Amino acid sequence: MANVIVIGAQWGDEGKGKITDLLSRSADVVVRYQGGANAGHTIVAQGQTLKLHLIPSGILYPETECIIGSGTVIDPKILIEELDRLEALEIPTDHLLISETAHITMPYHRLIDRASEEQRGTHRIGTTGRGIGPTYADKSERTGIRVVDLIDPVVLAKKLRWTIAYKNQILEKLYNLPPLDADAIVAEYQGYADRLRPHVVDCSLRIYEAIQARRNILFEGAQGTLLDLDHGTYPYVTSSNPVAGGACIGAGIGPTMIDRVIGVAKAYTTRVGEGPFPTEIDGDLGEHLCDRGAEFGTTTGRKRRCGWFDAVIGRYAVRINGMDCLAITKLDVLDDLDEIRVCVAYEIEGQRCHHFPSDAHRFAQCRPVYETLPGWKQSTTGCRTLDDLPRKALDYLKFLAELMEVPIAIVSLGASRDQTIIVEDPIHGPKRALLSSNGVEESGMSSLTR
Ligand code: IMP
């Protein structure tokens, strides 16, 4: 039995979907613990490519319970569209469970998200426009509508009428937008409630019972560490806590119930939306990585900004998440480069800095200090073991593991499940002590530690 958290170690889009999908095979329960329809992962089912935003990728395994946890925000319209698409492919969805304490994204949240971004002008965050920030703001302000309210027709009508009257003032007076029709929205959302009611559970209790029954639970983070509301590049962040600590809050369990934390990082870095990005590559090389890596957002289709691997934020992600091991994805995207740079430190005002600065203004001033490694100039997409990898690709991975001070358990070399090297079982393999205090490894993962 192992309860494992999978988190993004960069700015999201690290390829967590593929890693979660791989690990879901040995999970009895998959729990999405934060975020909403801003996330996106692509799954291939019955020969069709599906883009999912809310439903965990574990849905393809009918025996696996998939829980959308308390820390998430749910747009019922999008969730029902996803259920419809799966059901049209005859993929069972009755094992999808929804926490009764998750918050609901309403039409006014989407409108306010977009209108406030427009008003911010050059100070915009570059949100996905899915109403995420305003939904979490209502949660904190204690005016949010939760799943438990949605499924009670009387409570829903009462709460929505009051809230829409209030939001209409904001829409009209602050954003110069037409008011919303409360009756129409109440009727629409009561329809959604009827569809979702059979899936609603007490998520914390369900997970606790699964833990007591010694079932394997996978906690799936959306977005990434640097987009964390408290620990990311504020204010250019999302409004939830993608870091490992967020899993306990978002699932409703205690920290002693977690066994391992797996971080997912790309072999380079991408970011979508605004905000500082020290290792960003401008010009042809950036375009090349974007094309080769198909770096376009699943949710908005926006082009992702591309840059070199940044070990300063990598080490930060190890610390903030208490990461046990790492999955490196998209190594193959670097296959044809002559040389590859890795940011090992920053320089700020002439001083070397090895730690991620929490001040966004200071972070924007960071200049990367690079070490350059030779490229391997050979395809890695067919490699299935470490021994298959070109020597220089292996050296690159070892260099990353050394800089991050965490072992690499998985290497991904393409979108399909078999384009993966499992260095060590990330769920049941040895813990962090693989790197002993004198830096000499003690376990089978040695080849990718130091
Ligand atoms: P929001 O989550 O829509 O409020 O957007 C806030 C910031 O997080 C923006 O920079 C988005 O581009 C970014 N973001 C949100 N979700 C994702 C994601 O799944 N992958 C990458 N970036 C994301």
PDB file of C-alpha atoms in Angstrom, residues 113-359:
ATOM      1  CA  ASP A 113     -12.240  36.611 -14.739  1.00  0.00           C
ATOM      2  CA  ARG A 114     -12.199  37.867 -18.346  1.00  0.00           C
ATOM      3  CA  ALA A 115     -13.370  41.392 -17.570  1.00  0.00           C
ATOM      4  CA  SER A 116     -10.854  41.888 -14.770  1.00  0.00           C
ATOM      5  CA  GLU A 117      -8.023  40.638 -16.992  1.00  0.00           C
ATOM      6  CA  GLU A 118      -9.066  43.194 -19.594  1.00  0.00           C
ATOM      7  CA  GLN A 119      -9.100  45.957 -17.004  1.00  0.00           C
ATOM      8  CA  ARG A 120      -5.640  45.027 -15.742  1.00  0.00           C
ATOM      9  CA  GLY A 121      -4.216  45.774 -19.205  1.00  0.00           C
ATOM     10  CA  THR A 122      -0.429  45.371 -19.114  1.00  0.00           C
ATOM     11  CA  HIS A 123      -0.710  44.032 -15.538  1.00  0.00           C
ATOM     12  CA  ARG A 124      -2.815  41.086 -16.633  1.00  0.00           C
ATOM     13  CA  ILE A 125      -1.976  37.625 -15.305  1.00  0.00           C
ATOM     14  CA  GLY A 126      -2.744  35.776 -18.506  1.00  0.00           C
ATOM     15  CA  THR A 127      -5.373  33.520 -16.899  1.00  0.00           C
ATOM     16  CA  THR A 128      -7.139  30.763 -18.763  1.00  0.00           C
ATOM     17  CA  GLY A 129     -10.396  32.746 -18.526  1.00  0.00           C
ATOM     18  CA  ARG A 130     -12.118  29.770 -16.885  1.00  0.00           C
ATOM     19  CA  GLY A 131     -13.267  31.724 -13.816  1.00  0.00           C
ATOM     20  CA  ILE A 132     -10.765  30.071 -11.478  1.00  0.00           C
ATOM     21  CA  GLY A 133      -9.583  33.130  -9.496  1.00  0.00           C
ATOM     22  CA  PRO A 134     -13.104  34.516  -8.914  1.00  0.00           C
ATOM     23  CA  THR A 135     -14.403  31.087  -7.792  1.00  0.00           C
ATOM     24  CA  TYR A 136     -11.619  30.716  -5.221  1.00  0.00           C
ATOM     25  CA  ALA A 137     -12.108  34.386  -4.211  1.00  0.00           C
ATOM     26  CA  ASP A 138     -15.764  33.633  -3.377  1.00  0.00           C
ATOM     27  CA  LYS A 139     -14.652  30.558  -1.456  1.00  0.00           C
ATOM     28  CA  SER A 140     -12.354  32.738   0.702  1.00  0.00           C
ATOM     29  CA  GLU A 141     -14.958  35.467   0.947  1.00  0.00           C
ATOM     30  CA  ARG A 142     -17.443  32.784   2.055  1.00  0.00           C
ATOM     31  CA  THR A 143     -19.976  33.545  -0.647  1.00  0.00           C
ATOM     32  CA  GLY A 144     -19.170  30.470  -2.733  1.00  0.00           C
ATOM     33  CA  ILE A 145     -21.637  27.827  -3.855  1.00  0.00           C
ATOM     34  CA  ARG A 146     -20.532  24.289  -3.076  1.00  0.00           C
ATOM     35  CA  VAL A 147     -21.540  20.955  -4.590  1.00  0.00           C
ATOM     36  CA  VAL A 148     -23.660  20.269  -1.516  1.00  0.00           C
ATOM     37  CA  ASP A 149     -25.611  23.483  -2.284  1.00  0.00           C
ATOM     38  CA  LEU A 150     -25.873  22.645  -5.974  1.00  0.00           C
ATOM     39  CA  ILE A 151     -27.619  19.342  -5.328  1.00  0.00           C
ATOM     40  CA  ASP A 152     -30.223  20.836  -2.979  1.00  0.00           C
ATOM     41  CA  PRO A 153     -32.771  22.652  -5.207  1.00  0.00           C
ATOM     42  CA  VAL A 154     -34.090  24.884  -2.406  1.00  0.00           C
ATOM     43  CA  VAL A 155     -30.678  25.953  -1.126  1.00  0.00           C
ATOM     44  CA  LEU A 156     -29.365  26.436  -4.669  1.00  0.00           C
ATOM     45  CA  ALA A 157     -32.229  28.731  -5.700  1.00  0.00           C
ATOM     46  CA  LYS A 158     -31.954  30.775  -2.494  1.00  0.00           C
ATOM     47  CA  LYS A 159     -28.180  31.179  -2.570  1.00  0.00           C
ATOM     48  CA  LEU A 160     -27.967  31.797  -6.313  1.00  0.00           C
ATOM     49  CA  ARG A 161     -30.668  34.478  -6.341  1.00  0.00           C
ATOM     50  CA  TRP A 162     -28.913  36.379  -3.570  1.00  0.00           C
ATOM     51  CA  THR A 163     -25.454  35.974  -5.107  1.00  0.00           C
ATOM     52  CA  ILE A 164     -26.524  36.885  -8.639  1.00  0.00           C
ATOM     53  CA  ALA A 165     -28.188  40.098  -7.391  1.00  0.00           C
ATOM     54  CA  TYR A 166     -24.860  40.989  -5.767  1.00  0.00           C
ATOM     55  CA  LYS A 167     -22.708  39.944  -8.739  1.00  0.00           C
ATOM     56  CA  ASN A 168     -24.955  41.843 -11.147  1.00  0.00           C
ATOM     57  CA  GLN A 169     -24.004  45.043  -9.386  1.00  0.00           C
ATOM     58  CA  ILE A 170     -20.338  44.234  -9.939  1.00  0.00           C
ATOM     59  CA  LEU A 171     -20.907  43.256 -13.563  1.00  0.00           C
ATOM     60  CA  GLU A 172     -22.914  46.378 -14.347  1.00  0.00           C
ATOM     61  CA  LYS A 173     -21.174  49.031 -12.259  1.00  0.00           C
ATOM     62  CA  LEU A 174     -17.581  47.893 -12.378  1.00  0.00           C
ATOM     63  CA  TYR A 175     -17.316  46.164 -15.726  1.00  0.00           C
ATOM     64  CA  ASN A 176     -20.133  47.767 -17.676  1.00  0.00           C
ATOM     65  CA  LEU A 177     -21.578  44.357 -18.571  1.00  0.00           C
ATOM     66  CA  PRO A 178     -25.267  43.374 -18.828  1.00  0.00           C
ATOM     67  CA  PRO A 179     -26.813  41.707 -15.739  1.00  0.00           C
ATOM     68  CA  LEU A 180     -27.364  37.957 -15.581  1.00  0.00           C
ATOM     69  CA  ASP A 181     -30.817  36.378 -15.518  1.00  0.00           C
ATOM     70  CA  ALA A 182     -31.040  34.645 -12.120  1.00  0.00           C
ATOM     71  CA  ASP A 183     -34.073  32.478 -13.016  1.00  0.00           C
ATOM     72  CA  ALA A 184     -32.409  31.117 -16.143  1.00  0.00           C
ATOM     73  CA  ILE A 185     -29.211  30.289 -14.239  1.00  0.00           C
ATOM     74  CA  VAL A 186     -31.097  28.601 -11.391  1.00  0.00           C
ATOM     75  CA  ALA A 187     -32.945  26.416 -13.920  1.00  0.00           C
ATOM     76  CA  GLU A 188     -29.752  25.617 -15.839  1.00  0.00           C
ATOM     77  CA  TYR A 189     -27.807  24.641 -12.710  1.00  0.00           C
ATOM     78  CA  GLN A 190     -30.678  22.565 -11.299  1.00  0.00           C
ATOM     79  CA  GLY A 191     -30.426  20.550 -14.512  1.00  0.00           C
ATOM     80  CA  TYR A 192     -26.668  20.068 -13.942  1.00  0.00           C
ATOM     81  CA  ALA A 193     -27.377  19.049 -10.336  1.00  0.00           C
ATOM     82  CA  ASP A 194     -29.740  16.277 -11.464  1.00  0.00           C
ATOM     83  CA  ARG A 195     -27.033  14.871 -13.699  1.00  0.00           C
ATOM     84  CA  LEU A 196     -24.201  15.084 -11.133  1.00  0.00           C
ATOM     85  CA  ARG A 197     -26.102  14.086  -7.938  1.00  0.00           C
ATOM     86  CA  PRO A 198     -25.386  10.319  -8.243  1.00  0.00           C
ATOM     87  CA  HIS A 199     -21.643  11.025  -8.266  1.00  0.00           C
ATOM     88  CA  VAL A 200     -21.516  13.163  -5.111  1.00  0.00           C
ATOM     89  CA  VAL A 201     -19.782  11.733  -2.010  1.00  0.00           C
ATOM     90  CA  ASP A 202     -18.108  12.735   1.234  1.00  0.00           C
ATOM     91  CA  CYS A 203     -14.633  12.763  -0.275  1.00  0.00           C
ATOM     92  CA  SER A 204     -12.622  12.904   2.947  1.00  0.00           C
ATOM     93  CA  LEU A 205     -14.511   9.929   4.426  1.00  0.00           C
ATOM     94  CA  ARG A 206     -14.239   7.940   1.206  1.00  0.00           C
ATOM     95  CA  ILE A 207     -10.474   8.482   1.041  1.00  0.00           C
ATOM     96  CA  TYR A 208     -10.017   7.723   4.737  1.00  0.00           C
ATOM     97  CA  GLU A 209     -11.867   4.438   4.335  1.00  0.00           C
ATOM     98  CA  ALA A 210      -9.718   3.593   1.314  1.00  0.00           C
ATOM     99  CA  ILE A 211      -6.578   4.303   3.348  1.00  0.00           C
ATOM    100  CA  GLN A 212      -7.838   2.087   6.170  1.00  0.00           C
ATOM    101  CA  ALA A 213      -8.546  -0.662   3.665  1.00  0.00           C
ATOM    102  CA  ARG A 214      -4.878  -0.306   2.589  1.00  0.00           C
ATOM    103  CA  ARG A 215      -5.772   0.615  -0.979  1.00  0.00           C
ATOM    104  CA  ASN A 216      -3.277   2.516  -3.164  1.00  0.00           C
ATOM    105  CA  ILE A 217      -4.191   6.162  -3.576  1.00  0.00           C
ATOM    106  CA  LEU A 218      -2.758   8.565  -6.104  1.00  0.00           C
ATOM    107  CA  PHE A 219      -3.197  12.280  -5.455  1.00  0.00           C
ATOM    108  CA  GLU A 220      -2.997  14.162  -8.739  1.00  0.00           C
ATOM    109  CA  GLY A 221      -1.888  17.799  -8.687  1.00  0.00           C
ATOM    110  CA  ALA A 222      -2.864  20.153 -11.500  1.00  0.00           C
ATOM    111  CA  GLN A 223      -0.701  23.093 -12.692  1.00  0.00           C
ATOM    112  CA  GLY A 224       2.725  23.241 -11.014  1.00  0.00           C
ATOM    113  CA  THR A 225       4.788  24.414  -8.035  1.00  0.00           C
ATOM    114  CA  LEU A 226       5.641  27.827  -9.519  1.00  0.00           C
ATOM    115  CA  LEU A 227       1.928  28.495 -10.095  1.00  0.00           C
ATOM    116  CA  ASP A 228       1.113  27.866  -6.425  1.00  0.00           C
ATOM    117  CA  LEU A 229      -0.847  30.703  -4.826  1.00  0.00           C
ATOM    118  CA  ASP A 230       1.423  30.823  -1.762  1.00  0.00           C
ATOM    119  CA  HIS A 231       4.738  29.517  -3.060  1.00  0.00           C
ATOM    120  CA  GLY A 232       4.780  30.383  -6.762  1.00  0.00           C
ATOM    121  CA  THR A 233       5.704  33.467  -8.749  1.00  0.00           C
ATOM    122  CA  TYR A 234       2.957  35.604  -7.179  1.00  0.00           C
ATOM    123  CA  PRO A 235       0.938  37.359  -8.567  1.00  0.00           C
ATOM    124  CA  TYR A 236       1.492  35.353 -11.788  1.00  0.00           C
ATOM    125  CA  VAL A 237       0.047  32.218 -10.268  1.00  0.00           C
ATOM    126  CA  THR A 238      -3.189  30.300 -10.134  1.00  0.00           C
ATOM    127  CA  SER A 239      -5.530  30.612  -7.143  1.00  0.00           C
ATOM    128  CA  SER A 240      -5.019  27.187  -5.562  1.00  0.00           C
ATOM    129  CA  ASN A 241      -2.197  25.129  -4.033  1.00  0.00           C
ATOM    130  CA  PRO A 242      -0.738  22.669  -6.546  1.00  0.00           C
ATOM    131  CA  VAL A 243       2.152  21.847  -4.156  1.00  0.00           C
ATOM    132  CA  ALA A 244       2.166  18.541  -2.286  1.00  0.00           C
ATOM    133  CA  GLY A 245       0.882  20.193   0.909  1.00  0.00           C
ATOM    134  CA  GLY A 246      -2.265  21.118  -1.026  1.00  0.00           C
ATOM    135  CA  ALA A 247      -3.129  17.431  -1.405  1.00  0.00           C
ATOM    136  CA  CYS A 248      -3.938  17.026   2.294  1.00  0.00           C
ATOM    137  CA  ILE A 249      -6.203  20.080   2.366  1.00  0.00           C
ATOM    138  CA  GLY A 250      -7.771  19.356  -1.011  1.00  0.00           C
ATOM    139  CA  ALA A 251      -8.509  15.713  -0.230  1.00  0.00           C
ATOM    140  CA  GLY A 252      -9.354  16.118   3.449  1.00  0.00           C
ATOM    141  CA  ILE A 253      -6.698  13.848   4.963  1.00  0.00           C
ATOM    142  CA  GLY A 254      -3.761  14.285   7.322  1.00  0.00           C
ATOM    143  CA  PRO A 255      -0.080  14.561   6.281  1.00  0.00           C
ATOM    144  CA  THR A 256       0.830  11.339   8.114  1.00  0.00           C
ATOM    145  CA  MET A 257      -1.223   9.432   5.534  1.00  0.00           C
ATOM    146  CA  ILE A 258       1.097  10.329   2.634  1.00  0.00           C
ATOM    147  CA  ASP A 259       3.925   7.946   1.743  1.00  0.00           C
ATOM    148  CA  ARG A 260       5.682   9.538  -1.230  1.00  0.00           C
ATOM    149  CA  VAL A 261       5.842  12.613  -3.412  1.00  0.00           C
ATOM    150  CA  ILE A 262       6.761  12.293  -7.091  1.00  0.00           C
ATOM    151  CA  GLY A 263       7.699  15.450  -8.955  1.00  0.00           C
ATOM    152  CA  VAL A 264       7.275  15.761 -12.723  1.00  0.00           C
ATOM    153  CA  ALA A 265       9.554  18.105 -14.695  1.00  0.00           C
ATOM    154  CA  LYS A 266      10.196  18.565 -18.381  1.00  0.00           C
ATOM    155  CA  ALA A 267      13.792  18.182 -19.605  1.00  0.00           C
ATOM    156  CA  TYR A 268      13.476  21.900 -20.386  1.00  0.00           C
ATOM    157  CA  THR A 269      11.021  24.508 -19.101  1.00  0.00           C
ATOM    158  CA  THR A 270       7.785  26.020 -20.397  1.00  0.00           C
ATOM    159  CA  ARG A 271       5.423  28.646 -19.114  1.00  0.00           C
ATOM    160  CA  VAL A 272       2.085  29.883 -20.395  1.00  0.00           C
ATOM    161  CA  GLY A 273       0.679  33.242 -19.357  1.00  0.00           C
ATOM    162  CA  GLU A 274       2.498  36.302 -18.089  1.00  0.00           C
ATOM    163  CA  GLY A 275       5.289  36.588 -15.513  1.00  0.00           C
ATOM    164  CA  PRO A 276       9.079  36.383 -15.225  1.00  0.00           C
ATOM    165  CA  PHE A 277      10.847  33.386 -16.757  1.00  0.00           C
ATOM    166  CA  PRO A 278      14.654  33.697 -16.429  1.00  0.00           C
ATOM    167  CA  THR A 279      15.633  30.860 -18.779  1.00  0.00           C
ATOM    168  CA  GLU A 280      13.196  31.777 -21.553  1.00  0.00           C
ATOM    169  CA  ILE A 281      14.698  31.310 -25.039  1.00  0.00           C
ATOM    170  CA  ASP A 282      13.792  33.937 -27.612  1.00  0.00           C
ATOM    171  CA  GLY A 283      14.011  33.533 -31.360  1.00  0.00           C
ATOM    172  CA  ASP A 284      14.431  30.469 -33.545  1.00  0.00           C
ATOM    173  CA  LEU A 285      15.587  28.049 -30.867  1.00  0.00           C
ATOM    174  CA  GLY A 286      12.572  28.859 -28.669  1.00  0.00           C
ATOM    175  CA  GLU A 287      10.304  28.346 -31.698  1.00  0.00           C
ATOM    176  CA  HIS A 288      12.060  25.072 -32.478  1.00  0.00           C
ATOM    177  CA  LEU A 289      11.434  23.690 -28.979  1.00  0.00           C
ATOM    178  CA  CYS A 290       7.826  24.883 -29.144  1.00  0.00           C
ATOM    179  CA  ASP A 291       7.288  23.068 -32.470  1.00  0.00           C
ATOM    180  CA  ARG A 292       9.117  19.869 -31.525  1.00  0.00           C
ATOM    181  CA  GLY A 293       7.471  19.706 -28.120  1.00  0.00           C
ATOM    182  CA  ALA A 294       4.015  20.685 -29.507  1.00  0.00           C
ATOM    183  CA  GLU A 295       3.920  23.332 -26.809  1.00  0.00           C
ATOM    184  CA  PHE A 296       0.388  24.625 -27.105  1.00  0.00           C
ATOM    185  CA  GLY A 297      -1.974  24.764 -24.120  1.00  0.00           C
ATOM    186  CA  THR A 298      -4.628  22.025 -23.878  1.00  0.00           C
ATOM    187  CA  THR A 299      -7.168  24.425 -22.370  1.00  0.00           C
ATOM    188  CA  THR A 300      -6.626  27.663 -24.278  1.00  0.00           C
ATOM    189  CA  GLY A 301      -4.509  26.582 -27.263  1.00  0.00           C
ATOM    190  CA  ARG A 302      -2.053  29.348 -26.344  1.00  0.00           C
ATOM    191  CA  LYS A 303       1.557  28.956 -27.386  1.00  0.00           C
ATOM    192  CA  ARG A 304       3.778  28.085 -24.417  1.00  0.00           C
ATOM    193  CA  ARG A 305       6.951  30.061 -23.797  1.00  0.00           C
ATOM    194  CA  CYS A 306       9.992  27.734 -23.889  1.00  0.00           C
ATOM    195  CA  GLY A 307      13.283  27.879 -22.007  1.00  0.00           C
ATOM    196  CA  TRP A 308      16.214  25.870 -20.655  1.00  0.00           C
ATOM    197  CA  PHE A 309      15.960  23.637 -17.598  1.00  0.00           C
ATOM    198  CA  ASP A 310      16.139  25.761 -14.468  1.00  0.00           C
ATOM    199  CA  ALA A 311      17.704  23.853 -11.574  1.00  0.00           C
ATOM    200  CA  VAL A 312      17.168  26.743  -9.141  1.00  0.00           C
ATOM    201  CA  ILE A 313      13.399  26.388  -9.379  1.00  0.00           C
ATOM    202  CA  GLY A 314      13.890  22.617  -9.573  1.00  0.00           C
ATOM    203  CA  ARG A 315      15.652  22.551  -6.182  1.00  0.00           C
ATOM    204  CA  TYR A 316      12.984  24.869  -4.838  1.00  0.00           C
ATOM    205  CA  ALA A 317      10.297  22.431  -5.995  1.00  0.00           C
ATOM    206  CA  VAL A 318      12.153  19.570  -4.277  1.00  0.00           C
ATOM    207  CA  ARG A 319      12.135  21.546  -1.025  1.00  0.00           C
ATOM    208  CA  ILE A 320       8.588  22.916  -1.126  1.00  0.00           C
ATOM    209  CA  ASN A 321       7.082  19.557  -2.021  1.00  0.00           C
ATOM    210  CA  GLY A 322       9.358  17.243  -0.018  1.00  0.00           C
ATOM    211  CA  MET A 323       9.897  15.413  -3.294  1.00  0.00           C
ATOM    212  CA  ASP A 324      11.129  11.801  -3.089  1.00  0.00           C
ATOM    213  CA  CYS A 325      11.855  11.261  -6.751  1.00  0.00           C
ATOM    214  CA  LEU A 326      11.448  12.799 -10.139  1.00  0.00           C
ATOM    215  CA  ALA A 327       9.927  11.922 -13.509  1.00  0.00           C
ATOM    216  CA  ILE A 328      11.682  13.734 -16.371  1.00  0.00           C
ATOM    217  CA  THR A 329       9.484  14.119 -19.431  1.00  0.00           C
ATOM    218  CA  LYS A 330      10.035  15.078 -23.082  1.00  0.00           C
ATOM    219  CA  LEU A 331      13.751  14.297 -23.100  1.00  0.00           C
ATOM    220  CA  ASP A 332      13.357  13.441 -26.806  1.00  0.00           C
ATOM    221  CA  VAL A 333      12.473  17.071 -27.614  1.00  0.00           C
ATOM    222  CA  LEU A 334      16.170  17.896 -27.045  1.00  0.00           C
ATOM    223  CA  ASP A 335      17.396  15.087 -29.347  1.00  0.00           C
ATOM    224  CA  ASP A 336      18.685  17.236 -32.204  1.00  0.00           C
ATOM    225  CA  LEU A 337      20.315  20.095 -30.292  1.00  0.00           C
ATOM    226  CA  ASP A 338      24.069  20.689 -30.617  1.00  0.00           C
ATOM    227  CA  GLU A 339      24.328  21.818 -27.041  1.00  0.00           C
ATOM    228  CA  ILE A 340      21.992  22.122 -24.090  1.00  0.00           C
ATOM    229  CA  ARG A 341      22.095  24.710 -21.357  1.00  0.00           C
ATOM    230  CA  VAL A 342      21.075  24.236 -17.756  1.00  0.00           C
ATOM    231  CA  CYS A 343      20.579  27.107 -15.348  1.00  0.00           C
ATOM    232  CA  VAL A 344      22.550  26.263 -12.177  1.00  0.00           C
ATOM    233  CA  ALA A 345      22.189  29.597 -10.333  1.00  0.00           C
ATOM    234  CA  TYR A 346      20.976  33.168 -10.810  1.00  0.00           C
ATOM    235  CA  GLU A 347      22.853  36.415 -10.744  1.00  0.00           C
ATOM    236  CA  ILE A 348      21.054  39.357  -9.116  1.00  0.00           C
ATOM    237  CA  GLU A 349      22.744  42.749  -8.845  1.00  0.00           C
ATOM    238  CA  GLY A 350      26.129  41.141  -9.450  1.00  0.00           C
ATOM    239  CA  GLN A 351      25.623  38.512  -6.722  1.00  0.00           C
ATOM    240  CA  ARG A 352      25.276  34.759  -7.218  1.00  0.00           C
ATOM    241  CA  CYS A 353      22.026  33.391  -5.881  1.00  0.00           C
ATOM    242  CA  HIS A 354      21.201  29.696  -5.505  1.00  0.00           C
ATOM    243  CA  HIS A 355      17.716  30.112  -4.111  1.00  0.00           C
ATOM    244  CA  PHE A 356      14.440  31.127  -5.693  1.00  0.00           C
ATOM    245  CA  PRO A 357      13.584  34.669  -4.512  1.00  0.00           C
ATOM    246  CA  SER A 358      10.001  35.101  -3.312  1.00  0.00           C
ATOM    247  CA  ASP A 359       9.827  38.721  -4.462  1.00  0.00           C
TER     248      ASP A 359
END
